[in-house]
CSV table of C-alpha atoms and ligand atoms in Angstrom, one decimal:
chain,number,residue,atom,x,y,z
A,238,UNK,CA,-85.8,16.7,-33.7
A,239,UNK,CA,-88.5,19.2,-32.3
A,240,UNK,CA,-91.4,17.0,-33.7
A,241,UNK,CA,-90.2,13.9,-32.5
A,242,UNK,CA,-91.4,13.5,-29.0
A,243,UNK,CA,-89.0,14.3,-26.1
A,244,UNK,CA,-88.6,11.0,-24.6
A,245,UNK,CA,-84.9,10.2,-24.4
A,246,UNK,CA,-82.1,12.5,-23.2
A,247,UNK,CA,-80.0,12.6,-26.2
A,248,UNK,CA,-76.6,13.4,-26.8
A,249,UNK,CA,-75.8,16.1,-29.5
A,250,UNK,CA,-74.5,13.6,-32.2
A,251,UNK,CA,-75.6,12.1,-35.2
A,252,UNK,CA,-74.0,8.6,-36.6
A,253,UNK,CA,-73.7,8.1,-40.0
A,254,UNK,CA,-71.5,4.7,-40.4
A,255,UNK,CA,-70.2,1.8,-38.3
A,256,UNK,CA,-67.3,-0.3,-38.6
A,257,UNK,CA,-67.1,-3.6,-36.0
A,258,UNK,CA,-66.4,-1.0,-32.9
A,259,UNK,CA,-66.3,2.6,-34.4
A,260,UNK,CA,-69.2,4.2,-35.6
A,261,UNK,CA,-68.5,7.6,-37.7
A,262,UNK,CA,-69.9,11.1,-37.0
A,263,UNK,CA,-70.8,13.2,-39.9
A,264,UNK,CA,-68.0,14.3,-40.3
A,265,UNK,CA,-66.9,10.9,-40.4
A,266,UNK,CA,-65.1,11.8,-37.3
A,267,UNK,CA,-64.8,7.7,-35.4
A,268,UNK,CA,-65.8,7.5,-32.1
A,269,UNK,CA,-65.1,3.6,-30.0
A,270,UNK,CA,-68.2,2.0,-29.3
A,271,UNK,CA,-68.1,0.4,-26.2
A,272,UNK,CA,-72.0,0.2,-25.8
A,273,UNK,CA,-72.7,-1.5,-28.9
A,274,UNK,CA,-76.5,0.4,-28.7
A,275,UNK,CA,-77.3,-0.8,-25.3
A,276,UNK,CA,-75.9,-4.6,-25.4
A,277,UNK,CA,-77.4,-5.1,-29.3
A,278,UNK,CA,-74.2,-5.1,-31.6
A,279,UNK,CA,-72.6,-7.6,-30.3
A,280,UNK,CA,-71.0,-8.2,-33.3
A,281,UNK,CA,-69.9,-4.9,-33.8
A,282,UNK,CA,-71.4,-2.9,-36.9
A,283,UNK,CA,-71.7,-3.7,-40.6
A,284,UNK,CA,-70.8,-7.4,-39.7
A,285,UNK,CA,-70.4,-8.7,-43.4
A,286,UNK,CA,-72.1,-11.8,-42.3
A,287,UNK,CA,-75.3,-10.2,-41.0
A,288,UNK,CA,-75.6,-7.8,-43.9
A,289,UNK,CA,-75.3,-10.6,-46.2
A,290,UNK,CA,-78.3,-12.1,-44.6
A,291,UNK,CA,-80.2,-9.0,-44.3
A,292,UNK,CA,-79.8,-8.1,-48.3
A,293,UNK,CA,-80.2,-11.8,-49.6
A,294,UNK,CA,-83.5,-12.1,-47.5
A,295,UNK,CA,-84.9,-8.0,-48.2
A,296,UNK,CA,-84.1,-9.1,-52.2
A,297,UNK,CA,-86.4,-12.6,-51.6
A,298,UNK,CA,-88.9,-12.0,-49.0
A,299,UNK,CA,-89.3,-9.5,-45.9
A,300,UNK,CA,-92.6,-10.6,-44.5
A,301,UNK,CA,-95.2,-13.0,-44.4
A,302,UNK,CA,-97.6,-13.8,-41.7
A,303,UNK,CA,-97.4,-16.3,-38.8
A,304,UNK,CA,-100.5,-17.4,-40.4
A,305,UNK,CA,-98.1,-19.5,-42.6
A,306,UNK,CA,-95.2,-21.7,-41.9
A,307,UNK,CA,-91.8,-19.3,-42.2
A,308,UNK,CA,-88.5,-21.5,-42.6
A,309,UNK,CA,-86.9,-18.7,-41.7
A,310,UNK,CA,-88.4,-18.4,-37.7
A,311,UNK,CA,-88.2,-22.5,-38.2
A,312,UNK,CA,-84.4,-22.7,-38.8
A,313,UNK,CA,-83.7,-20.2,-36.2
A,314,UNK,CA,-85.5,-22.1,-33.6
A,315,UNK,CA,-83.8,-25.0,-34.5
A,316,UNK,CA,-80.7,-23.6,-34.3
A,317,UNK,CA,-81.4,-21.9,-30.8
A,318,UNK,CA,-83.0,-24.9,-29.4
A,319,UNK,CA,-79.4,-26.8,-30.3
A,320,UNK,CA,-77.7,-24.3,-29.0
A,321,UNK,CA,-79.6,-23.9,-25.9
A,322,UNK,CA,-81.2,-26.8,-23.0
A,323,UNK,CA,-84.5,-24.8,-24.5
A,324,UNK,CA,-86.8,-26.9,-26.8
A,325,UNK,CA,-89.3,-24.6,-28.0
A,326,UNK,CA,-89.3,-20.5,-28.9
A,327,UNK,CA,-91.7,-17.7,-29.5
A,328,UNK,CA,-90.4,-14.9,-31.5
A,329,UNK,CA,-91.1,-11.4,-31.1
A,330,UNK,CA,-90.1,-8.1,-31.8
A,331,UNK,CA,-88.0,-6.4,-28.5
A,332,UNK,CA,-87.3,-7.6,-24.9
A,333,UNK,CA,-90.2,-5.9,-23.4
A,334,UNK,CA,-92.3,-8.5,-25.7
A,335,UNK,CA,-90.6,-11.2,-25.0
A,336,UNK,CA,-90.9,-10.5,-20.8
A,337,UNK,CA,-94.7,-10.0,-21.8
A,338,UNK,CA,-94.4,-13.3,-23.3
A,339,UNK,CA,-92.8,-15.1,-20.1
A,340,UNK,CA,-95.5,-13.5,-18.2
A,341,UNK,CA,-98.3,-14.7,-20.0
A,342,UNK,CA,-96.6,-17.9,-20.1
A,343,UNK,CA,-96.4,-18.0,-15.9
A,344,UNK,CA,-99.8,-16.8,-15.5
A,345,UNK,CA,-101.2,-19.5,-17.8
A,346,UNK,CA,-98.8,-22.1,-16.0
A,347,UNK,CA,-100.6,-21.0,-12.8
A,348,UNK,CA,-104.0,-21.1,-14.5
A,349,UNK,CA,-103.7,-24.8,-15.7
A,350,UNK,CA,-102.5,-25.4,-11.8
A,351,UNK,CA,-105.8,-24.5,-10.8
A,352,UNK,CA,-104.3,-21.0,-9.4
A,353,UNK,CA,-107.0,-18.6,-10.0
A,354,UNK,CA,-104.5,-15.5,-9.4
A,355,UNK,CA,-101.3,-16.5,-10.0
A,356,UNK,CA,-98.3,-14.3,-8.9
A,357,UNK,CA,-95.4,-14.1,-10.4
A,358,UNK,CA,-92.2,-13.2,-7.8
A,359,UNK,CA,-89.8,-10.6,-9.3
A,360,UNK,CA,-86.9,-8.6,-7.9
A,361,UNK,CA,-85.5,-5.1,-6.9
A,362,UNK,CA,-83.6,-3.3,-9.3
A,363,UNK,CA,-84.4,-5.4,-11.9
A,364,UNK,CA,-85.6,-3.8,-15.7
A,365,UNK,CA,-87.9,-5.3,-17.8
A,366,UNK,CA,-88.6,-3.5,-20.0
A,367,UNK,CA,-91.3,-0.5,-20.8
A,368,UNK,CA,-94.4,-2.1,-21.9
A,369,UNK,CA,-97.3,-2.3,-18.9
A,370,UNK,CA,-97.2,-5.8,-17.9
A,371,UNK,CA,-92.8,-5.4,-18.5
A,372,UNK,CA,-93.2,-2.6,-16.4
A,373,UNK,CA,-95.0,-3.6,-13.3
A,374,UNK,CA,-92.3,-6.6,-13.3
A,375,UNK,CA,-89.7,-3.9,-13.1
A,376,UNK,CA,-88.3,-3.2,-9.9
A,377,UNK,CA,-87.6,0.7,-10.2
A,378,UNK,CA,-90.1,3.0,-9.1
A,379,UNK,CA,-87.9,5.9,-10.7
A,380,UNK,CA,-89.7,4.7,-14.1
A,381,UNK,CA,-93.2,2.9,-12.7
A,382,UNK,CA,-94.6,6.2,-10.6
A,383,UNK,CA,-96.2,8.2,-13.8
A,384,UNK,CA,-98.0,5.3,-15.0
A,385,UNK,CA,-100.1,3.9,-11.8
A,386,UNK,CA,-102.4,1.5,-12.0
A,387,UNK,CA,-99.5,-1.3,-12.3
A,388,UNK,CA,-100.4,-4.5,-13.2
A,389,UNK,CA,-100.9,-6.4,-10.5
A,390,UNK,CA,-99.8,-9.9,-9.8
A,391,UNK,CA,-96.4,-9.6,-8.9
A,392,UNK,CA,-94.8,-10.0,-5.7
A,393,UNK,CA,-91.3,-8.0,-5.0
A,394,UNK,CA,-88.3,-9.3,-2.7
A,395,UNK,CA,-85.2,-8.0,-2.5
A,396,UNK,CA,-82.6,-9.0,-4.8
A,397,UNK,CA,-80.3,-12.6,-3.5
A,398,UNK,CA,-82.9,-12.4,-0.5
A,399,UNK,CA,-83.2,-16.7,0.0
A,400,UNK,CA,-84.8,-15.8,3.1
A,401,UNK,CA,-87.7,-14.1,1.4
A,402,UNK,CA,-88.0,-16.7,-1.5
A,403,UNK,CA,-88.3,-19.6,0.9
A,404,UNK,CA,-91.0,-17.6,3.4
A,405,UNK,CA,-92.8,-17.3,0.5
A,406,UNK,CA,-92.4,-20.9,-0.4
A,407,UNK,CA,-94.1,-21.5,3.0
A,408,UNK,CA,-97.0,-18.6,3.2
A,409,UNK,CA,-98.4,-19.0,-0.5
A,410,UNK,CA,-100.3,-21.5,-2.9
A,411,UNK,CA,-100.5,-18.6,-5.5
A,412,UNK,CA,-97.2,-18.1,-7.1
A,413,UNK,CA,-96.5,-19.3,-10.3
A,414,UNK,CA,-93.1,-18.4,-11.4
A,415,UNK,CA,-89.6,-16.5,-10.3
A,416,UNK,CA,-88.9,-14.6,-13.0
A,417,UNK,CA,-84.9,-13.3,-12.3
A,418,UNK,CA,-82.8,-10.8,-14.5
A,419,UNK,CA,-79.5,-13.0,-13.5
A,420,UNK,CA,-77.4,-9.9,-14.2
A,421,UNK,CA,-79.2,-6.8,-13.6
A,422,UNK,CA,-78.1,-4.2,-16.0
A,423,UNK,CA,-80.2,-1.1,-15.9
A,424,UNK,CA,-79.6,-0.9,-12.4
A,425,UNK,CA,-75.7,-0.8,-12.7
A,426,UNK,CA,-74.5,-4.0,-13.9
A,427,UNK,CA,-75.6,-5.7,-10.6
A,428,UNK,CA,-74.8,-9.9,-10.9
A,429,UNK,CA,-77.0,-12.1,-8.5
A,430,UNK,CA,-74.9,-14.3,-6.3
A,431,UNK,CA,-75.0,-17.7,-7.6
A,432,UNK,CA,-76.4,-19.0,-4.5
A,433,UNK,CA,-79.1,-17.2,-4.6
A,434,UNK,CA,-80.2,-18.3,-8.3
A,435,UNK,CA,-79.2,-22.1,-7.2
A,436,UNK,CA,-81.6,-21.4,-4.3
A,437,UNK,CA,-84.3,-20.3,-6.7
A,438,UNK,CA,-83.8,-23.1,-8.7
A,439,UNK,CA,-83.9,-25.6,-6.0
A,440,UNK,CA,-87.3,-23.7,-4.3
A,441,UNK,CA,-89.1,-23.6,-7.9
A,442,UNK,CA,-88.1,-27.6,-8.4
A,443,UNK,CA,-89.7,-27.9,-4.6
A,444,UNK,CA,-92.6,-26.1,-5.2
A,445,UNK,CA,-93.5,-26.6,-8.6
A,446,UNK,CA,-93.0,-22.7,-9.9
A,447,UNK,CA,-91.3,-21.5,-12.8
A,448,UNK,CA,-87.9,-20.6,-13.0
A,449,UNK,CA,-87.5,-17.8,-15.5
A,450,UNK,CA,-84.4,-15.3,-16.3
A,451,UNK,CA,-84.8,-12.6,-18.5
A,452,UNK,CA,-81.5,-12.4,-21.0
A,453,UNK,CA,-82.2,-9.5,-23.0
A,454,UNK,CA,-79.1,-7.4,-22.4
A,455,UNK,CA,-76.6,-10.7,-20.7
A,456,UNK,CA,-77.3,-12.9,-23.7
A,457,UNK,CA,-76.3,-13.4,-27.2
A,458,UNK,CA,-72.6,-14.4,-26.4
A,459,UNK,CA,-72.2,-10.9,-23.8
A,460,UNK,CA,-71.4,-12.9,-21.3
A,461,UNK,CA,-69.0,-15.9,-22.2
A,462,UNK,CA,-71.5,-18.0,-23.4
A,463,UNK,CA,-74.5,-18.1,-25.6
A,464,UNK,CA,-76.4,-17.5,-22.7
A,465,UNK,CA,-75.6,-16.4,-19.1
A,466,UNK,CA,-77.2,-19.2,-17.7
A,467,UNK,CA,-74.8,-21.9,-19.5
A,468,UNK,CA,-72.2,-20.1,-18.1
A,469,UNK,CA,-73.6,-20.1,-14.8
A,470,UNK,CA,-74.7,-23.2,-14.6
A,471,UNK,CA,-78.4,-23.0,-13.6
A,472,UNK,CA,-80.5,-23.6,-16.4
A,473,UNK,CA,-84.0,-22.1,-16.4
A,474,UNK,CA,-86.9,-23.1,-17.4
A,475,UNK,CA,-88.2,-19.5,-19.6
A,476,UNK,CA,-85.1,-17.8,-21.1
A,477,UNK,CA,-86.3,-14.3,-22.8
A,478,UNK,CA,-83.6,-12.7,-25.0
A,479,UNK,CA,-83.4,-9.8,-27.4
A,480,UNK,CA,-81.0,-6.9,-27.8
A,481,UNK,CA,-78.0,-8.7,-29.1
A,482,UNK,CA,-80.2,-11.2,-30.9
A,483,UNK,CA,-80.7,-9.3,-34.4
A,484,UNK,CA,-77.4,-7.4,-33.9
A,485,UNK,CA,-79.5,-4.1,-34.9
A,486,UNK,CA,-82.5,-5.7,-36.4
A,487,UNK,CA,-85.6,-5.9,-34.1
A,488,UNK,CA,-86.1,-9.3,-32.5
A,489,UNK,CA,-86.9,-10.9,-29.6
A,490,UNK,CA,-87.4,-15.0,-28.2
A,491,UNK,CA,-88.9,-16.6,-25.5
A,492,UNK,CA,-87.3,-19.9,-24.8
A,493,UNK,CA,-88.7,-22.6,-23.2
A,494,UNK,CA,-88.7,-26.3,-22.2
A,495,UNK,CA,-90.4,-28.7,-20.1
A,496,UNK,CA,-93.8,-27.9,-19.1
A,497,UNK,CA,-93.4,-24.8,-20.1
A,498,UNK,CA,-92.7,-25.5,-23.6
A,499,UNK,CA,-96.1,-26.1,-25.3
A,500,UNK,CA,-98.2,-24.0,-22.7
A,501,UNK,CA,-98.7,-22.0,-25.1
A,502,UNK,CA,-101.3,-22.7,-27.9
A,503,UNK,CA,-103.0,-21.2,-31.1
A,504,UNK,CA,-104.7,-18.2,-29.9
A,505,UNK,CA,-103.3,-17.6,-26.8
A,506,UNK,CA,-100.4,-15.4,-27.9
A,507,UNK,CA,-99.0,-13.9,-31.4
A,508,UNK,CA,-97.7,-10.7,-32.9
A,509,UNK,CA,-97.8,-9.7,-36.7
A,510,UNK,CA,-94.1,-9.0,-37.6
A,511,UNK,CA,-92.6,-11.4,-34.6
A,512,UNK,CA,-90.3,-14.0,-36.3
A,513,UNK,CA,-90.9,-13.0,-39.8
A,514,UNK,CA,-88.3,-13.9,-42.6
A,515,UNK,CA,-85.6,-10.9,-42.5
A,516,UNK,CA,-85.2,-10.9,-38.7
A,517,UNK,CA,-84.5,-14.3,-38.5
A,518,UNK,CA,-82.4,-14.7,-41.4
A,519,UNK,CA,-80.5,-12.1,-39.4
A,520,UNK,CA,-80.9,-14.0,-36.3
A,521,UNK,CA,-79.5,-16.9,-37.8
A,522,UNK,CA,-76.6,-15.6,-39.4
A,523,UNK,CA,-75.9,-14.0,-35.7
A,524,UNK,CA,-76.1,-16.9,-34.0
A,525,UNK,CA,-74.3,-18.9,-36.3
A,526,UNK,CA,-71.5,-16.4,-36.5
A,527,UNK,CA,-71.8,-16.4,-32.1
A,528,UNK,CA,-71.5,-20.4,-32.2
A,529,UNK,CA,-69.3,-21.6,-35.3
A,530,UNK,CA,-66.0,-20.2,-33.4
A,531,UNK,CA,-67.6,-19.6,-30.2
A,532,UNK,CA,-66.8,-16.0,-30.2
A,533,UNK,CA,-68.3,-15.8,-27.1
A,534,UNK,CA,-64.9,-16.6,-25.7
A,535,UNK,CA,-63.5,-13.2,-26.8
A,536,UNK,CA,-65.6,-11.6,-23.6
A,537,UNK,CA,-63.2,-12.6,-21.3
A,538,UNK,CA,-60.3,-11.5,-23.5
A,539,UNK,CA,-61.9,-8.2,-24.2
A,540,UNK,CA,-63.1,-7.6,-21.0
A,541,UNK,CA,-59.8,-8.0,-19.7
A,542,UNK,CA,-57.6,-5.5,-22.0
A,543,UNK,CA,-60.0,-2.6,-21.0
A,544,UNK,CA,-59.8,-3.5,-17.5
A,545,UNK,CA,-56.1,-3.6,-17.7
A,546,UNK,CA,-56.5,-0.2,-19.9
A,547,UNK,CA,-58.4,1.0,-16.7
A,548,UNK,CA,-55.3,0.2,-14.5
A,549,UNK,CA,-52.9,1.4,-16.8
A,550,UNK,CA,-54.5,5.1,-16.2
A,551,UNK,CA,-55.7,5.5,-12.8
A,552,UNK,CA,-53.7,7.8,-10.7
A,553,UNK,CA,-55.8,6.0,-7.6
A,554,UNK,CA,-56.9,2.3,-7.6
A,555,UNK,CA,-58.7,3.7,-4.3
A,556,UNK,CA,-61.2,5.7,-6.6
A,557,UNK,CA,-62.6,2.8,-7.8
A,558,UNK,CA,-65.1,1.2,-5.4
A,559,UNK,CA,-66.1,-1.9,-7.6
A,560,UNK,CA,-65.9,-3.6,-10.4
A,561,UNK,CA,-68.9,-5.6,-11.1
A,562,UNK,CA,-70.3,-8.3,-14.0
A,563,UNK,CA,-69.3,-10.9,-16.2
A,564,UNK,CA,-67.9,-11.1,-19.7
A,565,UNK,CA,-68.6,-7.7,-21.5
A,566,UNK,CA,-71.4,-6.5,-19.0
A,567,UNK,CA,-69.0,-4.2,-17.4
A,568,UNK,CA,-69.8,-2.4,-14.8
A,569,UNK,CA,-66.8,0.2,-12.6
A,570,UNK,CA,-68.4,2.1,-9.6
A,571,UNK,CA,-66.0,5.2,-8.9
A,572,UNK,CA,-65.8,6.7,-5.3
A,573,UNK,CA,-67.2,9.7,-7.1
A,574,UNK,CA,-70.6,9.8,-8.6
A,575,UNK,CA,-69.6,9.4,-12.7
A,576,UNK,CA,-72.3,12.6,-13.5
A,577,UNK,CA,-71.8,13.6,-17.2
A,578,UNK,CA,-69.6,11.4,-17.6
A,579,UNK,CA,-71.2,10.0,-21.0
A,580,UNK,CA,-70.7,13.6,-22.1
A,581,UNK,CA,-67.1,14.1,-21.0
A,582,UNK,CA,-66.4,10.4,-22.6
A,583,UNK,CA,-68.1,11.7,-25.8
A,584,UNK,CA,-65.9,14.4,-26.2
A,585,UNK,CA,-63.1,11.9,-26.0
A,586,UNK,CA,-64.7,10.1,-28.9
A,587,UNK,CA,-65.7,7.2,-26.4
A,588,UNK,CA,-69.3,5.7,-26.3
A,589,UNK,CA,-70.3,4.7,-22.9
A,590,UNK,CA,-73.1,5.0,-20.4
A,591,UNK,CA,-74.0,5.5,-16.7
A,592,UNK,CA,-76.2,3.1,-14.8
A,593,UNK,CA,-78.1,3.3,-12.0
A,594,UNK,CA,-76.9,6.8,-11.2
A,595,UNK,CA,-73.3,5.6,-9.8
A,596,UNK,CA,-72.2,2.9,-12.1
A,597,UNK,CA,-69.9,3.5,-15.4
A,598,UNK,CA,-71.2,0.8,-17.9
A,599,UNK,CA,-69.5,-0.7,-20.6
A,600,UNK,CA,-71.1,-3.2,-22.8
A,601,UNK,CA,-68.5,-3.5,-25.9
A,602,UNK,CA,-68.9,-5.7,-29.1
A,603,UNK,CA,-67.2,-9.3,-29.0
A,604,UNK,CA,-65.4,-8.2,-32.1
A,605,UNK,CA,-63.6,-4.6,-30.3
A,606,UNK,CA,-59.7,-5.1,-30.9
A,607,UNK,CA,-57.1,-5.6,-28.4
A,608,UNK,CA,-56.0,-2.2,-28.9
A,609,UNK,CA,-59.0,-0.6,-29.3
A,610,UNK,CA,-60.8,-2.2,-26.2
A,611,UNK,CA,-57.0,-1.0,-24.3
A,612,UNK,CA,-57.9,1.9,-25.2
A,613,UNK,CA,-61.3,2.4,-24.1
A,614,UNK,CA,-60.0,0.9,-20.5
A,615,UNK,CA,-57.6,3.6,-20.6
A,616,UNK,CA,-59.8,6.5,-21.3
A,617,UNK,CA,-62.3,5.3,-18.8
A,618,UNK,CA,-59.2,5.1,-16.1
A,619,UNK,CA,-59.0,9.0,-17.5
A,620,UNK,CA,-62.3,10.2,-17.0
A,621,UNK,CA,-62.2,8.5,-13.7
A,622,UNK,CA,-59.0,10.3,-12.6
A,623,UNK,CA,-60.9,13.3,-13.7
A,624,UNK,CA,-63.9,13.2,-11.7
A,625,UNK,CA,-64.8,15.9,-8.5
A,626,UNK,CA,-66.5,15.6,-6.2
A,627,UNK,CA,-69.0,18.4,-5.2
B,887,PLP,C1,-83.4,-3.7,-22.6
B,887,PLP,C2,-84.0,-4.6,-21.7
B,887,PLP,C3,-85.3,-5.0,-21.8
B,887,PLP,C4,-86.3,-4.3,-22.7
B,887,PLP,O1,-86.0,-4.5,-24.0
B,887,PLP,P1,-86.6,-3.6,-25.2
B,887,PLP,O2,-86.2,-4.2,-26.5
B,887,PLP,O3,-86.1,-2.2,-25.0
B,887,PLP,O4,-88.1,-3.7,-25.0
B,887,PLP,C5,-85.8,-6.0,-20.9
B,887,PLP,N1,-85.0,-6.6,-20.1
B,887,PLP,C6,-83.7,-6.3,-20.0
B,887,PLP,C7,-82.8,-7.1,-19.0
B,887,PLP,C8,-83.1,-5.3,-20.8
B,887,PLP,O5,-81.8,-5.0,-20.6
């Protein structure tokens, strides 16, 4: 540990196996997973189908270049684009390089619009990911301070502020694209009203602007649908996705369609490893696992035994103040500020995580059991009952 370099707050355990929605301590001791690594495993861990993929593709070919055609990145496309009201992709390697993508993507938009400066209008509390130009589209000072000069050429409003969309709409020729995280996760599982994203929708239509919605964490089947936005029924015209893409192996898109499609040309973008042959065989076998019975359906059904585990434990309703999100992006805001609560929830053998300093967040595997996602409700209800205030 002491040479790697201190930059996460880790929790004093090691993981050694994983099993759908228990991973295994060391000691093989099993602990419920109801984070799925930050909204990746989405189909829980060792999924036979996504290790059969992974081995048949590391025994025939890991990598080539994007310098050659890869059957692998074009199936996968294929299969998203179906899938999807998308018609083109760009594959990466993590979300923050797929928002990087998006970004470029706006900001040559603007740039064949005869923009010279295009802006691109993000929101408050929204995460983005770590990278510079990610970063300076994030909307969390907390995490931006240390690493002034931002890049410029974003413009901030205030999450579901209309008002501020359509002011803009009227004061600017510069802007080039919205770029929305529909349900905003880092922050504490936050969902934007649908009005406002119909009213973004309806002002970018108006005004000629991008409409793009960053789906790293709320896509992949999380949230009841392949994507968020099918669900919601507002359909982008940038999608970005990763997390839950590769189900553990690194990968990340950038969807398009319309004029936003081919904006993109030889030379103006690439990466070295994005889209090469093991992460999309991965990919593929994830999204055709996610599609072929639409397990995207069990978000609901899963999100609903753990919030019914909740209830089945809480001495007070009245100590919950909200429960937030859609499908399994579940967010519970107690009265009580949840501190160390991942800790406290550890030593019950329950992986979960705190948001946005006040929110408990649960982002479970489509695969967790009845039982076992009753049981993470009900030792959440637990650890809620046992918070103090100070
Ligand atoms: C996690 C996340 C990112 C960043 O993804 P990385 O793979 O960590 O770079 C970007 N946007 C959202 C909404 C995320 O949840």
């Amino acid at each position: 540990m002491s040479s790697i370099m201190p930059t996460y707050g880790r929790l004093p355990v090691t993981f050694t196996r994983g099993d759908g929605a228990v991973l295994f301590d060391h000691q093989d001791i099993p602990y419920l997973d109801a984070l799925s690594g930050i909204a990746v495993t989405n189909l829980g861990h060792s999924h036979p189908e996504v290790t059969k993929a992974i081995l048949e593709q590391t025994q025939t070919l890991v990598h080539t270049s994007n310098l050659y055609r890869i059957a692998q990145q074009e199936r996968l496309a294929a299969e998203l684009t179906a899938l999807t009201s998308m018609t083109n992709v760009f594959f990466c390697n993590s979300g923050a390089e797929a928002n990087e993508t998006a970004i470029k993507l706006a900001r040559r938009y603007g740039h064949n619009n005869g923009i010279q400066t295009p802006q691109i209008v993000v929101l408050e509390g929204a995460f983005h990911g770590r990278t510079m130009g990610a970063l300076s589209a994030t909307g969390n000072k907390a995490v931006q301070t240390a690493f002034a000069p931002l890049l410029p050429g974003f413009i901030r409003i205030d999450r579901d502020d209309t008002e501020a969309l359509e002011s803009l709409a009227h004061q600017r020729d510069d802007i080039a694209a919205v770029h929305i995280e529909p349900i905003q996760g880092e922050s504490g599982i936050r969902p934007l009203s649908l009005d406002f994203l119909k009213s973004a929708r309806r002002i970018c239509d108006e005004q000629g602007w991008l409409l793009s919605f960053d789906e790293v964490q709320s896509g992949n089947g999380r949230c009841g649908a392949l994507y968020a936005f099918q669900r919601l029924g507002v359909t982008p015209d940038v999608v970005v996705t990763a997390k839950g893409l590769g189900n553990g192996l690194p990968i990340g898109a950038c969807m398009a369609r319309g004029d936003a499609a081919k904006l993109l040309v030889a030379g103006d973008h690439g990466t070295t490893y994005g889209g090469n042959p093991l992460c999309c065989a991965a990919a593929s076998a994830v999204i055709n696992t996610l599609s072929r019975d639409q397990l995207w359906d069990r978000a609901d059904i899963v999100r609903n035994y753990i919030l019914e585990g909740v209830h089945s434990t809480l001495a007070d309703p009245a100590s919950i103040r909200e429960v937030r999100g859609l499908g399994l992006m579940i967010g519970i805001e107690p009265v009580i500020r949840p501190d160390n609560l991942m800790v406290k929830a550890l030593e019950e053998r329950l992986l979960i995580n705190v948001a946005g300093g006040d929110t408990i967040r649960l982002l479970p595997p489509l695969v967790m059991r009845g039982e076992e996602a009753h049981e993470v409700g009900a030792i959440v209800g637990q650890l809620i009952n046992s918070l103090e205030s100070n």
